[in-house]
C-alpha cells in the first residue's frame, strides 16, 4: 500500500503519538551494539554507528549522550516521496523554539524533540493538524 502524498491530508491526519520514556542519541565507534541496547533507530556514519535507545539502556551500557528526547510518531502513512510534511512540522516546532530530529520509516515519520517539552510538541502538532483539517 502506498502512502499519502497530499500535504493537507498528511498534516490534517498526522495524529501525533508520544511514546513513553526518554530516548537518547549515542554512538558506538566500532559499530557493535552494546548488550542490552535495543535501538529504535540506527544510522551508519564514518565516525561510528549512531543509536537511538531508551535512556535507561544507554545508562546501563555506559553510553555517552548529551541530548534527551521524547519520541513522537506521526500516525499518518506518508509516502516516502511526499513533499512538505517535514517542513510543515519543523516550521511549527521551530516557531515555538523546539528542535526536532526527524527519521522516516516506510510507514511513518518519527520526531525526536526535547524530552522536557515533548507534551508541548504534541499539543502544537495536534493544533496544526486541526487547522489543516478545518481548511481541507
PDB file of C-alpha atoms in Angstrom:
ATOM      1  CA  UNK A   1       0.000   0.000   0.000  1.00  0.00           C
ATOM      2  CA  UNK A   2       1.434   3.353  -0.986  1.00  0.00           C
ATOM      3  CA  UNK A   3       1.371   6.255   1.422  1.00  0.00           C
ATOM      4  CA  UNK A   4      -0.414   9.589   1.281  1.00  0.00           C
ATOM      5  CA  UNK A   5       1.122  12.371  -0.816  1.00  0.00           C
ATOM      6  CA  UNK A   6      -1.433  15.177  -0.405  1.00  0.00           C
ATOM      7  CA  UNK A   7       0.051  17.688   2.062  1.00  0.00           C
ATOM      8  CA  UNK A   8      -3.287  18.852   3.514  1.00  0.00           C
ATOM      9  CA  UNK A   9      -4.294  15.241   4.170  1.00  0.00           C
ATOM     10  CA  UNK A  10      -0.877  14.453   5.635  1.00  0.00           C
ATOM     11  CA  UNK A  11      -0.886  17.384   8.034  1.00  0.00           C
ATOM     12  CA  UNK A  12      -4.587  17.060   8.867  1.00  0.00           C
ATOM     13  CA  UNK A  13      -4.285  13.356   9.579  1.00  0.00           C
ATOM     14  CA  UNK A  14      -0.863  13.138  11.221  1.00  0.00           C
ATOM     15  CA  UNK A  15      -2.217  12.081  14.667  1.00  0.00           C
ATOM     16  CA  UNK A  16       0.992  12.589  16.693  1.00  0.00           C
ATOM     17  CA  UNK A  17       1.591   9.908  19.324  1.00  0.00           C
ATOM     18  CA  UNK A  18       4.089  10.384  22.150  1.00  0.00           C
ATOM     19  CA  UNK A  19       5.877   7.185  23.130  1.00  0.00           C
ATOM     20  CA  UNK A  20       6.555   6.652  26.824  1.00  0.00           C
ATOM     21  CA  UNK A  21      10.040   7.158  28.208  1.00  0.00           C
ATOM     22  CA  UNK A  22      13.094   9.168  27.325  1.00  0.00           C
ATOM     23  CA  UNK A  23      15.311   8.464  24.332  1.00  0.00           C
ATOM     24  CA  UNK A  24      18.925   9.391  23.618  1.00  0.00           C
ATOM     25  CA  UNK A  25      21.292   9.521  20.657  1.00  0.00           C
ATOM     26  CA  UNK A  26      24.568   7.699  21.278  1.00  0.00           C
ATOM     27  CA  UNK A  27      27.334   6.422  19.056  1.00  0.00           C
ATOM     28  CA  UNK A  28      29.493   3.317  19.076  1.00  0.00           C
ATOM     29  CA  UNK A  29      32.704   3.775  17.056  1.00  0.00           C
ATOM     30  CA  UNK A  30      33.187   0.050  16.440  1.00  0.00           C
ATOM     31  CA  UNK A  31      29.627  -0.440  15.167  1.00  0.00           C
ATOM     32  CA  UNK A  32      28.805  -3.114  17.749  1.00  0.00           C
ATOM     33  CA  UNK A  33      25.559  -2.924  19.655  1.00  0.00           C
ATOM     34  CA  UNK A  34      26.153  -2.976  23.410  1.00  0.00           C
ATOM     35  CA  UNK A  35      24.498  -5.822  25.282  1.00  0.00           C
ATOM     36  CA  UNK A  36      21.014  -4.823  26.407  1.00  0.00           C
ATOM     37  CA  UNK A  37      20.700  -1.963  23.919  1.00  0.00           C
ATOM     38  CA  UNK A  38      17.716  -2.236  21.596  1.00  0.00           C
ATOM     39  CA  UNK A  39      17.821   0.769  19.273  1.00  0.00           C
ATOM     40  CA  UNK A  40      14.694   2.074  17.562  1.00  0.00           C
ATOM     41  CA  UNK A  41      16.915   3.830  15.014  1.00  0.00           C
ATOM     42  CA  UNK A  42      20.437   3.176  13.746  1.00  0.00           C
ATOM     43  CA  UNK A  43      22.443   5.252  11.307  1.00  0.00           C
ATOM     44  CA  UNK A  44      25.811   4.144   9.959  1.00  0.00           C
ATOM     45  CA  UNK A  45      28.258   7.039   9.636  1.00  0.00           C
ATOM     46  CA  UNK A  46      32.014   7.085   9.034  1.00  0.00           C
ATOM     47  CA  UNK A  47      32.522   8.120  12.674  1.00  0.00           C
ATOM     48  CA  UNK A  48      30.532   5.183  14.036  1.00  0.00           C
ATOM     49  CA  UNK A  49      27.075   3.705  14.424  1.00  0.00           C
ATOM     50  CA  UNK A  50      24.506   6.154  15.809  1.00  0.00           C
ATOM     51  CA  UNK A  51      21.889   4.560  18.037  1.00  0.00           C
ATOM     52  CA  UNK A  52      18.638   5.948  19.360  1.00  0.00           C
ATOM     53  CA  UNK A  53      17.883   3.972  22.509  1.00  0.00           C
ATOM     54  CA  UNK A  54      15.985   4.307  25.763  1.00  0.00           C
ATOM     55  CA  UNK A  55      17.924   6.450  28.189  1.00  0.00           C
ATOM     56  CA  UNK A  56      17.943   3.617  30.734  1.00  0.00           C
ATOM     57  CA  UNK A  57      19.556   1.274  28.199  1.00  0.00           C
ATOM     58  CA  UNK A  58      22.238   3.841  27.353  1.00  0.00           C
ATOM     59  CA  UNK A  59      22.962   4.371  31.047  1.00  0.00           C
ATOM     60  CA  UNK A  60      23.191   0.628  31.703  1.00  0.00           C
ATOM     61  CA  UNK A  61      25.551   0.179  28.730  1.00  0.00           C
ATOM     62  CA  UNK A  62      27.712   3.148  29.735  1.00  0.00           C
ATOM     63  CA  UNK A  63      26.970   5.031  26.506  1.00  0.00           C
ATOM     64  CA  UNK A  64      27.633   8.763  26.439  1.00  0.00           C
ATOM     65  CA  UNK A  65      24.918  11.127  25.223  1.00  0.00           C
ATOM     66  CA  UNK A  66      24.047  14.790  25.522  1.00  0.00           C
ATOM     67  CA  UNK A  67      20.509  15.032  24.140  1.00  0.00           C
ATOM     68  CA  UNK A  68      17.485  13.506  25.886  1.00  0.00           C
ATOM     69  CA  UNK A  69      14.406  13.349  23.693  1.00  0.00           C
ATOM     70  CA  UNK A  70      10.764  12.451  23.601  1.00  0.00           C
ATOM     71  CA  UNK A  71       9.757  10.263  20.649  1.00  0.00           C
ATOM     72  CA  UNK A  72       6.666  11.234  18.652  1.00  0.00           C
ATOM     73  CA  UNK A  73       5.281   9.124  15.812  1.00  0.00           C
ATOM     74  CA  UNK A  74       3.083  10.760  13.198  1.00  0.00           C
ATOM     75  CA  UNK A  75       0.455   8.069  12.631  1.00  0.00           C
ATOM     76  CA  UNK A  76      -0.407   9.104   9.073  1.00  0.00           C
ATOM     77  CA  UNK A  77       1.060   6.766   6.444  1.00  0.00           C
ATOM     78  CA  UNK A  78       3.148   9.208   4.446  1.00  0.00           C
ATOM     79  CA  UNK A  79       4.612   8.323   1.081  1.00  0.00           C
ATOM     80  CA  UNK A  80       8.386   8.421   1.054  1.00  0.00           C
ATOM     81  CA  UNK A  81       8.263  10.891  -1.840  1.00  0.00           C
ATOM     82  CA  UNK A  82       5.635  13.150  -0.244  1.00  0.00           C
ATOM     83  CA  UNK A  83       6.609  16.820  -0.237  1.00  0.00           C
ATOM     84  CA  UNK A  84       6.171  19.258   2.636  1.00  0.00           C
ATOM     85  CA  UNK A  85       5.222  17.287   5.760  1.00  0.00           C
ATOM     86  CA  UNK A  86       8.652  17.516   7.362  1.00  0.00           C
ATOM     87  CA  UNK A  87       8.836  21.228   6.525  1.00  0.00           C
ATOM     88  CA  UNK A  88       5.378  21.946   7.976  1.00  0.00           C
ATOM     89  CA  UNK A  89       6.150  20.066  11.188  1.00  0.00           C
ATOM     90  CA  UNK A  90       9.618  21.590  11.547  1.00  0.00           C
ATOM     91  CA  UNK A  91       8.272  25.122  10.984  1.00  0.00           C
ATOM     92  CA  UNK A  92       5.555  24.679  13.600  1.00  0.00           C
ATOM     93  CA  UNK A  93       8.021  23.400  16.180  1.00  0.00           C
ATOM     94  CA  UNK A  94      10.725  25.930  15.270  1.00  0.00           C
ATOM     95  CA  UNK A  95       8.286  28.797  15.802  1.00  0.00           C
ATOM     96  CA  UNK A  96       7.923  27.557  19.392  1.00  0.00           C
ATOM     97  CA  UNK A  97      11.701  27.232  19.775  1.00  0.00           C
ATOM     98  CA  UNK A  98      11.703  23.433  19.685  1.00  0.00           C
ATOM     99  CA  UNK A  99      14.399  21.401  17.965  1.00  0.00           C
ATOM    100  CA  UNK A 100      13.250  18.365  16.026  1.00  0.00           C
ATOM    101  CA  UNK A 101      15.213  15.401  14.691  1.00  0.00           C
ATOM    102  CA  UNK A 102      13.190  13.551  12.046  1.00  0.00           C
ATOM    103  CA  UNK A 103      13.580   9.937  10.994  1.00  0.00           C
ATOM    104  CA  UNK A 104      11.356   8.430   8.320  1.00  0.00           C
ATOM    105  CA  UNK A 105      10.337   4.815   8.322  1.00  0.00           C
ATOM    106  CA  UNK A 106       8.485   3.087   5.493  1.00  0.00           C
ATOM    107  CA  UNK A 107       5.070   3.882   7.014  1.00  0.00           C
ATOM    108  CA  UNK A 108       5.552   6.802   9.396  1.00  0.00           C
ATOM    109  CA  UNK A 109       7.674   9.775  10.306  1.00  0.00           C
ATOM    110  CA  UNK A 110       9.242   9.846  13.761  1.00  0.00           C
ATOM    111  CA  UNK A 111      10.229  13.000  15.603  1.00  0.00           C
ATOM    112  CA  UNK A 112      12.691  13.292  18.460  1.00  0.00           C
ATOM    113  CA  UNK A 113      12.117  16.523  20.393  1.00  0.00           C
ATOM    114  CA  UNK A 114      13.471  17.853  23.697  1.00  0.00           C
ATOM    115  CA  UNK A 115      12.153  15.496  26.382  1.00  0.00           C
ATOM    116  CA  UNK A 116      11.018  18.206  28.774  1.00  0.00           C
ATOM    117  CA  UNK A 117       8.911  19.836  26.030  1.00  0.00           C
ATOM    118  CA  UNK A 118       7.574  16.727  24.269  1.00  0.00           C
ATOM    119  CA  UNK A 119       3.995  17.217  25.527  1.00  0.00           C
ATOM    120  CA  UNK A 120       4.058  20.778  24.208  1.00  0.00           C
ATOM    121  CA  UNK A 121       5.298  19.491  20.846  1.00  0.00           C
ATOM    122  CA  UNK A 122       2.377  17.049  20.654  1.00  0.00           C
ATOM    123  CA  UNK A 123      -0.099  19.820  21.524  1.00  0.00           C
ATOM    124  CA  UNK A 124       1.380  22.093  18.838  1.00  0.00           C
ATOM    125  CA  UNK A 125       1.202  19.324  16.237  1.00  0.00           C
ATOM    126  CA  UNK A 126      -2.371  18.436  17.197  1.00  0.00           C
ATOM    127  CA  UNK A 127      -3.304  22.114  16.767  1.00  0.00           C
ATOM    128  CA  UNK A 128      -1.569  22.215  13.375  1.00  0.00           C
ATOM    129  CA  UNK A 129      -3.454  19.088  12.316  1.00  0.00           C
ATOM    130  CA  UNK A 130      -6.786  20.563  13.440  1.00  0.00           C
ATOM    131  CA  UNK A 131      -6.120  23.776  11.486  1.00  0.00           C
ATOM    132  CA  UNK A 132      -5.239  21.772   8.363  1.00  0.00           C
ATOM    133  CA  UNK A 133      -8.317  19.575   8.713  1.00  0.00           C
ATOM    134  CA  UNK A 134     -10.562  22.655   9.107  1.00  0.00           C
ATOM    135  CA  UNK A 135      -9.208  24.088   5.861  1.00  0.00           C
ATOM    136  CA  UNK A 136      -9.221  20.813   3.931  1.00  0.00           C
TER     137      UNK A 136
END
